[in-house]
Coordinates of C-alpha atoms and ligand atoms in Angstrom, one line a residue:
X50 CA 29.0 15.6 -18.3
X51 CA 26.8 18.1 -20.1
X52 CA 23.3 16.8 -21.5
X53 CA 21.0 19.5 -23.5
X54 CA 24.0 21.5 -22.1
X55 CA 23.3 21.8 -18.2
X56 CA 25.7 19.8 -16.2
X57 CA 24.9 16.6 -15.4
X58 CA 26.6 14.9 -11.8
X59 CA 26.3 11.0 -11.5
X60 CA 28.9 10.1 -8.9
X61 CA 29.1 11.6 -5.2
X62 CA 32.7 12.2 -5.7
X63 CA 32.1 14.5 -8.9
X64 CA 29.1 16.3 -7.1
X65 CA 31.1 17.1 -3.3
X66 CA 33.5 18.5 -5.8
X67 CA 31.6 21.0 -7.5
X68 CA 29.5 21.9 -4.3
X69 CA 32.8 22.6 -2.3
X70 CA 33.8 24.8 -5.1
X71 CA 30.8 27.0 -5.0
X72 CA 31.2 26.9 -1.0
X73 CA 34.8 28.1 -1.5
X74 CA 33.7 30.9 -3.4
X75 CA 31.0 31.8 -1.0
X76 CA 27.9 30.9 -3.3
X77 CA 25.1 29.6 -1.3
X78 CA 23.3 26.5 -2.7
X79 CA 19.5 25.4 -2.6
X80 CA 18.5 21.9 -3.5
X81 CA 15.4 20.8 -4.9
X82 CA 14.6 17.1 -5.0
X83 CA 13.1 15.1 -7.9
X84 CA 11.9 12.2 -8.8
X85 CA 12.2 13.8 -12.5
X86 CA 9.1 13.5 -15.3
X87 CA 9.2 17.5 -14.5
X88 CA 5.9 20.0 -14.9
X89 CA 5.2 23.4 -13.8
X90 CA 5.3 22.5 -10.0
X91 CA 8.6 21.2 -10.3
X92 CA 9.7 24.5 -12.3
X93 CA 8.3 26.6 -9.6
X94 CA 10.5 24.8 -6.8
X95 CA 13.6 25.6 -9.1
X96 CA 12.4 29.3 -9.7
X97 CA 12.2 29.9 -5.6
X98 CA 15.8 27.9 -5.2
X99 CA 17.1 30.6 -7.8
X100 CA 15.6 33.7 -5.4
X101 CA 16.8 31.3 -2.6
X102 CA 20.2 31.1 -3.1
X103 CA 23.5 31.5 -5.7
X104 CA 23.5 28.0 -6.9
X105 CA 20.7 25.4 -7.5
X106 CA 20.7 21.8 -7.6
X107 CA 17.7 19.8 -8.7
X108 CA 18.1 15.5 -8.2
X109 CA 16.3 13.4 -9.9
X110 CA 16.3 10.2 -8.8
X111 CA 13.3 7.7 -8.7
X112 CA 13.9 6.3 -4.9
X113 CA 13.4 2.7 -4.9
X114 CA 13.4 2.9 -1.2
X115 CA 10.1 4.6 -1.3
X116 CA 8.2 2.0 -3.5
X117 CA 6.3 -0.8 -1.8
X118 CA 7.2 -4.3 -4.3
X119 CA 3.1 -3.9 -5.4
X120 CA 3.8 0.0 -6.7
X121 CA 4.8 1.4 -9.5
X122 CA 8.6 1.8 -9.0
X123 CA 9.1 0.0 -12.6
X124 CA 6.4 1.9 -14.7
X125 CA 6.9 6.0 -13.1
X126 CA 7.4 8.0 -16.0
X127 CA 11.5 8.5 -16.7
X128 CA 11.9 12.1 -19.2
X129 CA 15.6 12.2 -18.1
X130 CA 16.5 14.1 -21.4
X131 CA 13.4 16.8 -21.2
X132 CA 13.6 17.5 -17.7
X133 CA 17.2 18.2 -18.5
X134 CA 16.1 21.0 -21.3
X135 CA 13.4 22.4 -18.6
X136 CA 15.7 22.7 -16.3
X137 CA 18.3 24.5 -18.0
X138 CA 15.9 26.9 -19.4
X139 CA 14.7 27.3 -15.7
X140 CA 18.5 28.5 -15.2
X141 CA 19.0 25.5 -12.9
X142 CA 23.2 25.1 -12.3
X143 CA 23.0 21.1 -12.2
X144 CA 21.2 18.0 -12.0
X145 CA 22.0 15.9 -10.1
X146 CA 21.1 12.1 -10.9
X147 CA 23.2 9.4 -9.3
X148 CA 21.9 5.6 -10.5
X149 CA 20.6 3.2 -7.5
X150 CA 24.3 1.8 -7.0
X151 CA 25.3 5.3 -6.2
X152 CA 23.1 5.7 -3.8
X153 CA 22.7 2.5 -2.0
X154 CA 25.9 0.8 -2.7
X155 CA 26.2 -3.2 -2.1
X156 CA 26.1 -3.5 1.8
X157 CA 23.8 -0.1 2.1
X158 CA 22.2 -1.0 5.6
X159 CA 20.9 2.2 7.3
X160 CA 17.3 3.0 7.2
X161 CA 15.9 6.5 9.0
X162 CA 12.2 6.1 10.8
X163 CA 10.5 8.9 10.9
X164 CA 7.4 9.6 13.3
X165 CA 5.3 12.5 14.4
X166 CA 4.2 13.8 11.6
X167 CA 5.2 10.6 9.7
X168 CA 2.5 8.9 11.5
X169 CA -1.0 8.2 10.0
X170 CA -2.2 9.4 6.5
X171 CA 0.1 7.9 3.7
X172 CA 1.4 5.7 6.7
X173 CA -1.8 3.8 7.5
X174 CA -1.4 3.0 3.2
X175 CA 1.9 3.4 2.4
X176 CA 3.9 2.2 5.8
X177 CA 7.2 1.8 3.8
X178 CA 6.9 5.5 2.0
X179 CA 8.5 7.9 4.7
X180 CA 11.0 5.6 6.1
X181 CA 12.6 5.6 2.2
X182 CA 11.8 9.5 1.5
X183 CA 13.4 10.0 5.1
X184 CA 16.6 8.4 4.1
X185 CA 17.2 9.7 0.7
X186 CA 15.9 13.2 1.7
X187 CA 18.9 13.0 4.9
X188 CA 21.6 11.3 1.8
X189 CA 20.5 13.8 -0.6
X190 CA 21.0 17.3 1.8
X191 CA 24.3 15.8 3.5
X192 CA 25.4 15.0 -0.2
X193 CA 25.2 18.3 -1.4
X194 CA 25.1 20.0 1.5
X195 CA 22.3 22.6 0.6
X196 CA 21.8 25.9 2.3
X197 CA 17.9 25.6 1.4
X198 CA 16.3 22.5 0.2
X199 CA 12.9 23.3 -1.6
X200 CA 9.6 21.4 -1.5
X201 CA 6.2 21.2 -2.4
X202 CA 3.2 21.8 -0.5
X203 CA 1.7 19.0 -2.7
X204 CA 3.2 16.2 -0.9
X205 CA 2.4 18.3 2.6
X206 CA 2.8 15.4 5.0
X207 CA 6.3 14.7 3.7
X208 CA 6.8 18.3 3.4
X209 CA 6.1 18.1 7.7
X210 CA 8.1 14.9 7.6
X211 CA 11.4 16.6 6.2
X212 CA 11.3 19.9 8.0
X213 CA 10.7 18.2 11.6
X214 CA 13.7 15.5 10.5
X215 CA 16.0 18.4 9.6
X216 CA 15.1 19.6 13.0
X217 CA 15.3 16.3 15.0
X218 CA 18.7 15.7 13.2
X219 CA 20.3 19.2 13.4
X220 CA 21.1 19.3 9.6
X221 CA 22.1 22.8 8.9
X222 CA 19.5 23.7 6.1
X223 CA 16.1 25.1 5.9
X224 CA 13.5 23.9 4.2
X225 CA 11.1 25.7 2.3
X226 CA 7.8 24.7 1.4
X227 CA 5.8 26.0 -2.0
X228 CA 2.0 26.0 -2.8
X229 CA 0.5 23.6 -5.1
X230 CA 0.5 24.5 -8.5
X231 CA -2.5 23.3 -10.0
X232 CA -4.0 22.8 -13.7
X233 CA -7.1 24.9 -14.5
X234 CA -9.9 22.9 -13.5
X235 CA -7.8 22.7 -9.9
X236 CA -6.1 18.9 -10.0
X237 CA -2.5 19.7 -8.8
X238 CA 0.0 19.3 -10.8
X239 CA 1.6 15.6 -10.5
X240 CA 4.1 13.2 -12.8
X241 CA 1.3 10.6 -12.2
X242 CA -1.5 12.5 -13.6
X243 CA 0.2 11.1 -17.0
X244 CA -1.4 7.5 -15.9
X245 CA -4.7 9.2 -16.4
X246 CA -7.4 8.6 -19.7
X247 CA -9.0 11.2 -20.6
X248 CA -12.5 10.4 -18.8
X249 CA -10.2 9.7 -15.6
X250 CA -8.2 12.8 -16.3
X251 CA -11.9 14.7 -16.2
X252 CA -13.0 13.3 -13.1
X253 CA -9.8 13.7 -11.5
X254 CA -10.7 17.5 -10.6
X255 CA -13.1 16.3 -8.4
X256 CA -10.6 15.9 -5.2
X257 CA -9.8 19.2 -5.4
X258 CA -12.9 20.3 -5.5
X259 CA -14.2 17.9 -2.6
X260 CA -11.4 19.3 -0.2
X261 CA -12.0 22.7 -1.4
X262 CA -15.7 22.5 -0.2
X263 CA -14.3 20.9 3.3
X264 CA -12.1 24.0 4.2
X265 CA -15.3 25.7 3.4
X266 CA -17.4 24.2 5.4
X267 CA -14.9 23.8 8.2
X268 CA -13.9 27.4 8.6
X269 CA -17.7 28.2 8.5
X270 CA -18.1 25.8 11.7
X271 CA -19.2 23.0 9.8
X272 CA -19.0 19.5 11.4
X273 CA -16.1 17.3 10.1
X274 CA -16.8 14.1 9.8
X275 CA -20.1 15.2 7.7
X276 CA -18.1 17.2 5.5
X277 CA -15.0 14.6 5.0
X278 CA -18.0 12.1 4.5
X279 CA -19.9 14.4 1.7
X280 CA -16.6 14.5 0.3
X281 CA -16.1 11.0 0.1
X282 CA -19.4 10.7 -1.6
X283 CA -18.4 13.4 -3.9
X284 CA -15.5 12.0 -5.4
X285 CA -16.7 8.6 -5.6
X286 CA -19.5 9.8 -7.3
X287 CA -17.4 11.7 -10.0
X288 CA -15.4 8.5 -10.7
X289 CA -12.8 7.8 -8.2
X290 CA -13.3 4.1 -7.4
X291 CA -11.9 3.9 -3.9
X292 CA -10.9 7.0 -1.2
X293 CA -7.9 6.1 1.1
X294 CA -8.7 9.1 3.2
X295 CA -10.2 12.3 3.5
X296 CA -8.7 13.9 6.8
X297 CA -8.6 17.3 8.6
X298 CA -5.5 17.7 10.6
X299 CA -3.7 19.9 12.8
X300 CA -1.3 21.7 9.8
X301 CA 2.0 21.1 11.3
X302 CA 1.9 18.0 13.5
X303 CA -0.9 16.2 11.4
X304 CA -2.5 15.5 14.9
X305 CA -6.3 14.6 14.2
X306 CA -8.1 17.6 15.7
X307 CA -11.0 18.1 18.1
X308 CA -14.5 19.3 16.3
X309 CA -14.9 22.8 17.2
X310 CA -11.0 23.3 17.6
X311 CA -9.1 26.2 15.8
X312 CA -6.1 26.8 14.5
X313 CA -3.8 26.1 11.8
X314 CA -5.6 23.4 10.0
X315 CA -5.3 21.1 6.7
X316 CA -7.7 18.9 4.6
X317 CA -5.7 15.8 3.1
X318 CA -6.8 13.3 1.1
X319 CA -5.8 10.8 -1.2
X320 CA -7.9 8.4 -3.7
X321 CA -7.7 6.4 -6.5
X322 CA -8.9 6.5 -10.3
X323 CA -8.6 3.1 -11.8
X324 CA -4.4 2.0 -11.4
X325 CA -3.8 6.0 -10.3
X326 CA -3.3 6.8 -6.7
X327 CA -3.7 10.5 -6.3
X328 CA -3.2 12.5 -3.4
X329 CA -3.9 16.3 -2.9
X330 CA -4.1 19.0 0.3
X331 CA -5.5 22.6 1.1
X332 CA -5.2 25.0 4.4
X333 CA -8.4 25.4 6.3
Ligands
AMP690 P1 8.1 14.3 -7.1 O1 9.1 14.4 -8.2 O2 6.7 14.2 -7.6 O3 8.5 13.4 -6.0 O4 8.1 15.8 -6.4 C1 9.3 16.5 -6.2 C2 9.0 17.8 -5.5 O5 8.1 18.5 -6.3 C3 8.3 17.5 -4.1 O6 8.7 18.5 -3.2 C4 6.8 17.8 -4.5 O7 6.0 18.2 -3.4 C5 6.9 18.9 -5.5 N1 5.7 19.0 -6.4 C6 5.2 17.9 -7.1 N2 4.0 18.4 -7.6 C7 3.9 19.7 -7.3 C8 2.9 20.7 -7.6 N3 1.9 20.5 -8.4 N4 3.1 21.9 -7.1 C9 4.2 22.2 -6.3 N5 5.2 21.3 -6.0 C10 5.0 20.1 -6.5

């Protein structure tokens, strides 16, 4: 089915189909998965899936398995028909976007549990959220079978959480992670920024600031818990009105790290501004 003219897959059958054609022909495919409401960060994923491989996929597909009851499964922004018109004039080959019975049909009953990286962070607030982006990550990649699957550096723990599943599992993709692509005054890029007011939407830019100013102070030799704590104030001050967590970690295992220690290293924090949860990361 074509909608705003890119082709449109809603059933597993229809999509193994047209993947195993494009295998059959020797066209290499990269994946990039949605929850859809699509912005310039999504666009970018789709624009490195076109320099990745012949063909590119992008699913949207707002994963109840991901959604405590208390979240905002029911009110995430749905632009099904827009994201459809971005993606075709990103030159995007097909979008993927099975409904909820298509992916967990009656009887569904398998759940994958991540851990390592999976393990503190959005855990310690969200202890559903990897378990359910695990699992549809794992159905999504053996669905259409992706040479490359492509992801954001803006989710980075679940960016770690894919890559050392894919590993753990022995699926036979890579995945490739992209930097954040962020709005002029710094706030990354996110479908939930559309919750946002206008004074919230203004003090939003604070977290990236804060976390700027703790990669600063940490790769000067600054002491972290003083500067995850000035960063705390920071934010709170600007008008977030509670901070899940301001964290340095190790960059790939999301280990906490010693003071002092080196390395590859990661601020990550998360916060929210009135109903808004936001969440946002930078290297060390
Ligand atoms: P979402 O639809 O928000 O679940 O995100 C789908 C993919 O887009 C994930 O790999 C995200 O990390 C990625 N993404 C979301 N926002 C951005 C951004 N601002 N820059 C780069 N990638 C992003």
């Amino acid at each position: 089915m074509a909608n705003a003219s890119i082709a449109v897959v809603r059933t597993v059958a229809e999509l193994r189909d047209i993947a195993a054609g494009w295998r059959k022909s020797g066209d290499t495919i990269a994946l990039v998965p949605t929850m859809g409401a699509l912005h310039a960060g999504h666009i970018a994923l789709v624009n490195k899936a076109r320099s990745l491989a012949k063909r590119s996929v992008a699913s949207i597909f707002v994963n109840p398995a991901q959604f405590a009851p208390h979240e905002d499964f029911g009110r995430y922004p749905r632009t099904f028909d827009a994201d459809c018109a971005k993606l075709k004039a990103a030159g995007c080959d097909l979008v993927w976007a099975p409904d909820v019975k298509e992916m967990y049909p009656d009887g569904f009953a398998t759940r994958i549990v991540p851990a390592g990286a999976a393990e503190g962070l959005e855990s310690d607030f969200r202890p559903h959220f990897f378990g359910g982006v695990a699992t549809v990550c794992c159905k999504l990649f053996t669905q259409v079978l992706p040479d490359y699957a492509v992801f954001g550096e803006k989710d980075y723990q679940q960016l770690q959480v894919v890559t050392q599943m894919a590993r753990d599992l022995n699926l036979p993709l890579r995945i490739v992670g992209l930097q954040t692509i962020r709005e002029a005054d710094g706030l990354a890029m996110s479908s939930r920024n559309a919750y946002l007011g206008a004074d919230q939407r203004k003090s939003a830019a604070a977290m990236y600031a804060a976390i700027s100013e703790v990669a600063r102070s940490v790769a000067a030799g600054g002491d972290i818990a003083a500067a995850t704590a000035k960063a705390r104030q920071h934010m709170l001050f600007e008008g977030f009105e509670k901070v899940d967590y301001v964290e340095v970690r190790d960059a790939v295992t999301l280990k906490p790290v010693e003071a002092g220690a080196g390395g590859n290293r990661r601020v990550l924090a998360a916060a929210w501004i009135g109903k808004t949860r936001l969440i946002d990361n930078i290297a060390v």
